[in-house]
Coordinates of C-alpha atoms and ligand atoms in Angstrom, one line a residue:
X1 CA 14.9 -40.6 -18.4
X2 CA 13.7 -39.5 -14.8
X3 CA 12.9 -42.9 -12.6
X4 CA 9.5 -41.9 -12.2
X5 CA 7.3 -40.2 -14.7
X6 CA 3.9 -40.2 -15.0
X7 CA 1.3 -38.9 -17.2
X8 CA -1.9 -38.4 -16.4
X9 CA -4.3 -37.3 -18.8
X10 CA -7.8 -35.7 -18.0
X11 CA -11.0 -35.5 -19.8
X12 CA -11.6 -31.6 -19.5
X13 CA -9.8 -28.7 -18.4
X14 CA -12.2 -28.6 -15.4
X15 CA -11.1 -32.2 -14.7
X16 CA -7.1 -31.2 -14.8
X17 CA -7.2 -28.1 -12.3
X18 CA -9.3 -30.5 -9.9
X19 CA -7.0 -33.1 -10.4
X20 CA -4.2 -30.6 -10.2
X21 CA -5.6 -29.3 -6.6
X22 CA -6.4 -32.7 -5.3
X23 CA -2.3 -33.8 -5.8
X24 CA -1.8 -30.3 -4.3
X25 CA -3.6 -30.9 -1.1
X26 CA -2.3 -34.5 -0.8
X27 CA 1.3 -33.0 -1.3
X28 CA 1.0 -30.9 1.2
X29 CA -1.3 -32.9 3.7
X30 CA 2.3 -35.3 3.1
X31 CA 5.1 -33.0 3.9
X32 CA 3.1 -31.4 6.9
X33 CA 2.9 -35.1 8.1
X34 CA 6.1 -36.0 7.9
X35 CA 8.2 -32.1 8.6
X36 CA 5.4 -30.2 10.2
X37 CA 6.0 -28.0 6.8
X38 CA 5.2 -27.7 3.0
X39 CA 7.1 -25.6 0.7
X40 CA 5.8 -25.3 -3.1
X41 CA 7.5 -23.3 -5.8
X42 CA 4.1 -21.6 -7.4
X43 CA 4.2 -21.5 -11.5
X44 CA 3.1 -18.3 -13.6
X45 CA 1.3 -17.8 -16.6
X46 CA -2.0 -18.2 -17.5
X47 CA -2.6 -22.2 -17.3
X48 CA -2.6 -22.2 -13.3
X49 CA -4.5 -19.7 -12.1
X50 CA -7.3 -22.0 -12.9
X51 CA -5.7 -23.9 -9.9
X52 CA -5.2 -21.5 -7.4
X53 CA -8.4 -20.4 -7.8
X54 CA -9.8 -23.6 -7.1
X55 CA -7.2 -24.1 -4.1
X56 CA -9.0 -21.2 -2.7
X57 CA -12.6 -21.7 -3.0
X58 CA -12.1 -25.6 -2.1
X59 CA -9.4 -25.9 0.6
X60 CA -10.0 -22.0 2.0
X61 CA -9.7 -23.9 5.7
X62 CA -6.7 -26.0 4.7
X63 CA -3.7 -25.3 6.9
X64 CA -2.2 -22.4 4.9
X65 CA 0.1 -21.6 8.0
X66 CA 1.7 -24.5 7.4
X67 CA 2.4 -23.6 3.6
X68 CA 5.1 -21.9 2.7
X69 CA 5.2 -20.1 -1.1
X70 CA 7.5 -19.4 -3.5
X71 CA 7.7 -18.7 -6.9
X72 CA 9.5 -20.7 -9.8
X73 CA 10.2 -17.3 -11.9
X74 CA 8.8 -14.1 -12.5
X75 CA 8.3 -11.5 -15.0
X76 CA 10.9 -8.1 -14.5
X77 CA 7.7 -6.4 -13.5
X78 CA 6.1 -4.4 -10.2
X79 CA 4.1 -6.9 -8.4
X80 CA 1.3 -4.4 -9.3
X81 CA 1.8 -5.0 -13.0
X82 CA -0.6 -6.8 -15.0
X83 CA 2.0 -9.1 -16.4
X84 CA 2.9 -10.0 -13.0
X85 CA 2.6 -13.8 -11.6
X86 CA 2.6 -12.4 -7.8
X87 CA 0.0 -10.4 -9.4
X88 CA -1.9 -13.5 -10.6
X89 CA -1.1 -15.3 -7.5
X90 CA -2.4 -12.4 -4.8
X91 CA -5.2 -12.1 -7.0
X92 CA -6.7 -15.8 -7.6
X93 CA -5.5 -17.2 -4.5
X94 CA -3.6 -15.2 -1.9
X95 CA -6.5 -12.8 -1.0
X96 CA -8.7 -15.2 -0.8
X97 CA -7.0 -17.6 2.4
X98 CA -5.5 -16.8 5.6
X99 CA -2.1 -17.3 4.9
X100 CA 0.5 -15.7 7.0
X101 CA 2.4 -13.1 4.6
X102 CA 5.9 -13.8 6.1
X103 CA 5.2 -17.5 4.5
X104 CA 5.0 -16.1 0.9
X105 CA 8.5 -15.2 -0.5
X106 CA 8.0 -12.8 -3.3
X107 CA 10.3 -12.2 -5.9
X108 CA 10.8 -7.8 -5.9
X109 CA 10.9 -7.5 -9.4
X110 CA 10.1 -3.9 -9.3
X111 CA 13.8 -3.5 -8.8
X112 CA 15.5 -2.1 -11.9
X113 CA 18.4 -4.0 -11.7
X114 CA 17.1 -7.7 -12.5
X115 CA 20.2 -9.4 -11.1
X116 CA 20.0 -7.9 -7.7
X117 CA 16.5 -8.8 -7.8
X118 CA 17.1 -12.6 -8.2
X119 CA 20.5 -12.3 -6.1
X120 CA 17.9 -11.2 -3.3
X121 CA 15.3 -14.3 -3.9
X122 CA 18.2 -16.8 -4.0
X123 CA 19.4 -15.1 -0.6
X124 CA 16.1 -15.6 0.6
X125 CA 16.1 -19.1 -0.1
X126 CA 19.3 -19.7 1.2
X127 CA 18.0 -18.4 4.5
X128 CA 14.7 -20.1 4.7
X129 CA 15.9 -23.4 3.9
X130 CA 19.5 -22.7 6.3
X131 CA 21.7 -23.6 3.2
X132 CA 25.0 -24.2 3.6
X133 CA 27.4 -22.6 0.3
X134 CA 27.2 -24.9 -2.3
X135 CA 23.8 -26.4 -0.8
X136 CA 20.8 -26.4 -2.8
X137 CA 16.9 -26.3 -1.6
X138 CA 14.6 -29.4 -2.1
X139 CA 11.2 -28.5 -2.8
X140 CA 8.2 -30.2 -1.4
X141 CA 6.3 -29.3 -5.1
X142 CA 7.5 -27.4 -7.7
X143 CA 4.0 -26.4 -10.4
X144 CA 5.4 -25.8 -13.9
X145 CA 4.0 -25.2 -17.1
X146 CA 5.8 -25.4 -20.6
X147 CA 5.2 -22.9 -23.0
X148 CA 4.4 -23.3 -27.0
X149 CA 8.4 -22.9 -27.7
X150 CA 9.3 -25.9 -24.8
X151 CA 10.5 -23.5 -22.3
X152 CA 9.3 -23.9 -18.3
X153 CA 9.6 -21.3 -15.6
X154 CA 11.8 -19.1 -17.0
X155 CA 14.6 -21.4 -18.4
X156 CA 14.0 -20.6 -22.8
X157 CA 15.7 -22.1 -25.1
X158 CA 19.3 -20.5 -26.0
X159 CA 19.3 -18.8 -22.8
X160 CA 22.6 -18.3 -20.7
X161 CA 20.1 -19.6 -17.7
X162 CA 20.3 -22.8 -19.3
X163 CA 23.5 -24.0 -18.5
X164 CA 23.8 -22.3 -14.9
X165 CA 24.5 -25.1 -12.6
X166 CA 25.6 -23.4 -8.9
X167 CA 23.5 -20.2 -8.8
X168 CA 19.6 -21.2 -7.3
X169 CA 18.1 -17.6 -9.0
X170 CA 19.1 -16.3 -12.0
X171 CA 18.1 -13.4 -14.2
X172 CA 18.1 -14.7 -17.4
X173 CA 17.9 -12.1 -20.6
X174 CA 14.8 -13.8 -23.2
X175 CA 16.0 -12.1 -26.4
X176 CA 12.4 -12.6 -27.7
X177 CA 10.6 -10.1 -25.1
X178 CA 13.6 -8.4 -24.7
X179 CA 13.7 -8.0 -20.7
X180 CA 14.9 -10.3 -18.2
X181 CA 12.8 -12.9 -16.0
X182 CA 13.8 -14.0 -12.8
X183 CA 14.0 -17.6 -12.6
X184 CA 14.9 -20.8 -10.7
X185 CA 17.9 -22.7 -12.1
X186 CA 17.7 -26.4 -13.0
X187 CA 19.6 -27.1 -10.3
X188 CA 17.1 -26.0 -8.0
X189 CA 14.0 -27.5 -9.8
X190 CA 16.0 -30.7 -10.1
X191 CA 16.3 -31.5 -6.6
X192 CA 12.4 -31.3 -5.6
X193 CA 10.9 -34.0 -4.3
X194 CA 8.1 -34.0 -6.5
X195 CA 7.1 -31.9 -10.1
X196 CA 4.1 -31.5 -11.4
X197 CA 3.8 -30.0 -15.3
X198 CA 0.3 -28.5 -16.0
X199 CA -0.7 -28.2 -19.6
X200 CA -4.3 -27.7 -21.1
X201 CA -5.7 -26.8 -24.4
X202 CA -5.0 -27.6 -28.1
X203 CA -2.1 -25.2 -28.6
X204 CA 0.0 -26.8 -26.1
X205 CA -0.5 -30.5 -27.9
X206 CA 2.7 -30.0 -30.6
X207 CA 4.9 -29.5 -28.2
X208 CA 3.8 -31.7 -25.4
X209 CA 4.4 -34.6 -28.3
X210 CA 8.1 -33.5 -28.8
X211 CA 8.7 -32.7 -25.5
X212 CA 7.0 -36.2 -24.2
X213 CA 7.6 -38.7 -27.3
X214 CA 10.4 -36.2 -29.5
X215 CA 14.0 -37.8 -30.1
X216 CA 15.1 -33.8 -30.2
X217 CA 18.8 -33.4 -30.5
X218 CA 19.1 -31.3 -28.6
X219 CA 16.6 -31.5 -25.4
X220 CA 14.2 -29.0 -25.3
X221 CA 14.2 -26.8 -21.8
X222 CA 10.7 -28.8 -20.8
X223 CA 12.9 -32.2 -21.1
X224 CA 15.4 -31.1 -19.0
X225 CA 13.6 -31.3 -16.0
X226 CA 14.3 -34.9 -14.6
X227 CA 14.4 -34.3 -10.7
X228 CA 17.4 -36.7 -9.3
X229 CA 15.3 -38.2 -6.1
X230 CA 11.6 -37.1 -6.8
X231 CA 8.5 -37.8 -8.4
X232 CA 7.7 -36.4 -11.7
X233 CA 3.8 -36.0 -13.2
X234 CA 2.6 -34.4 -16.1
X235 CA -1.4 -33.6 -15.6
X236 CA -2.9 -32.6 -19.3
X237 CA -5.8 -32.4 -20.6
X238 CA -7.1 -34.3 -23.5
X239 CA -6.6 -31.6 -25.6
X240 CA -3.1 -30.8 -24.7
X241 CA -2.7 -35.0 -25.1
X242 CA -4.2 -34.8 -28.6
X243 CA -1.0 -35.8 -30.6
X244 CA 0.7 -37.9 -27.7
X245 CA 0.6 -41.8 -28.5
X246 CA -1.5 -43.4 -26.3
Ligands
6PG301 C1 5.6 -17.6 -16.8 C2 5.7 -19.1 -16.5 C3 6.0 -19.9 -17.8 C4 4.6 -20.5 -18.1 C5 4.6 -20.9 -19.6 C6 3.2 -21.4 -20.0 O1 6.0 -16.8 -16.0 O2 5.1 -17.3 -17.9 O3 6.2 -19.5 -15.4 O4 6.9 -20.8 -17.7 O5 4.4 -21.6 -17.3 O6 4.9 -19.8 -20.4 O7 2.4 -20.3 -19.9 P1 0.8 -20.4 -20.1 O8 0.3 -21.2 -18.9 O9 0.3 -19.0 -20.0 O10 0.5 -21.1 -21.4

């Protein structure tokens, strides 16, 4: 079990995402501080756009240029494409501050070929953070959410990503969508110095109790991440922290 794990359980959703923005802000306000930089691995799906949102109407005159974006995973998609988390991202948050574009690093998951598409992120991290082979980045924040099956960025259970332990980006075939998503290895999520899990609403409270309070034999994708020298908080809602017990 990770050092450090907190949970931290809010009243209302509305209560989470400003929760969720506050720990943001003070993340950031943290790593600018101390390296004149802050570099965040954004999550998709529908649970934080509620955040970015919120990041954007309440800290519009934060010091963007001193943020620098990434994103956990992303769907095999253009980054026109409805099902797109740049998509989300552009949309809810990116369009609304005055961050420089070369400090977003965007996944180009409009190319065909999946692989090269995550061999290209994972070259663009190696360069960013001036990795050395073998080297792997360490995160300021990395958001995640878990889905209803226990899976987090793009790392599903009984999928080859699982097990990848040198590669930082892999694409990683889900049999149940049949396509690929881009996603960051555990490796990579692993070695952040702090990770926050958002989760809100009902249908995320079964799993939260396994993944949170389950003896599962095997651990569930969700359970895996246990970063090695960071920080790790789980902001839910009361609904999502409905069967936890408290
Ligand atoms: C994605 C995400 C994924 C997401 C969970 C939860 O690209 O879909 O990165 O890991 O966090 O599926 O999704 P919801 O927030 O939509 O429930």
């Amino acid at each position: 079990m990770p050092s450090q794990r907190t949970i931290e359980v809010m009243a209302t959703a509305a209560d989470l995402f400003h929760a969720a923005a506050e720990e943001f802000i003070r993340a950031a306000r943290t790593a600018i501080g101390a390296q004149g930089r802050f570099t965040v691995a954004l999550s998709g799906g529908s649970t934080p756009k509620a955040l970015y949102s919120l990041l954007a109407s309440s800290y519009a005159s934060f010091a963007w240029n001193r943020v620098f974006l990434f994103f956990g995973d992303e769907r095999h998609v253009p980054p026109t494409d409805p099902e797109s988390n740049y998509r989300m991202v552009q949309e809810s948050l990116l369009s609304k501050i005055a961050i420089p574009p070369e400090n977003v690093f965007r996944v180009s998951a409009e190319n065909p070929d999946a692989a090269a598409a995550a061999a290209d992120y994972e070259a663009q991290l190696r360069k960013f953070f001036e990795l050395k082979p073998n080297e792997f980045p360490r995160f300021d924040l990395v958001l995640l959410g878990m889905g209803p099956d226990g899976h987090t960025a793009s790392l599903f259970p009984d999928s080859a990503a699982l097990e990848e332990q040198s590669r930082l980006v892999v694409a990683n075939w889900v049999e149940k969508f049949k396509t690929h998503r881009i996603t960051f290895t555990f490796p990579v999520l692993n070695r952040a110095a702090e990770i926050v899990f958002l989760a809100s609403g009902p249908d995320k409270a079964e799993m939260i109790h396994q993944v949170l309070e389950g003896e599962n034999s095997a651990p569930l994708p969700s359970q895996r991440v246990q970063p090695s020298d960071g920080k790790l908080l789980w902001m839910l809602d009361e609904a999502a922290a409905a069967k936890l017990k408290r």
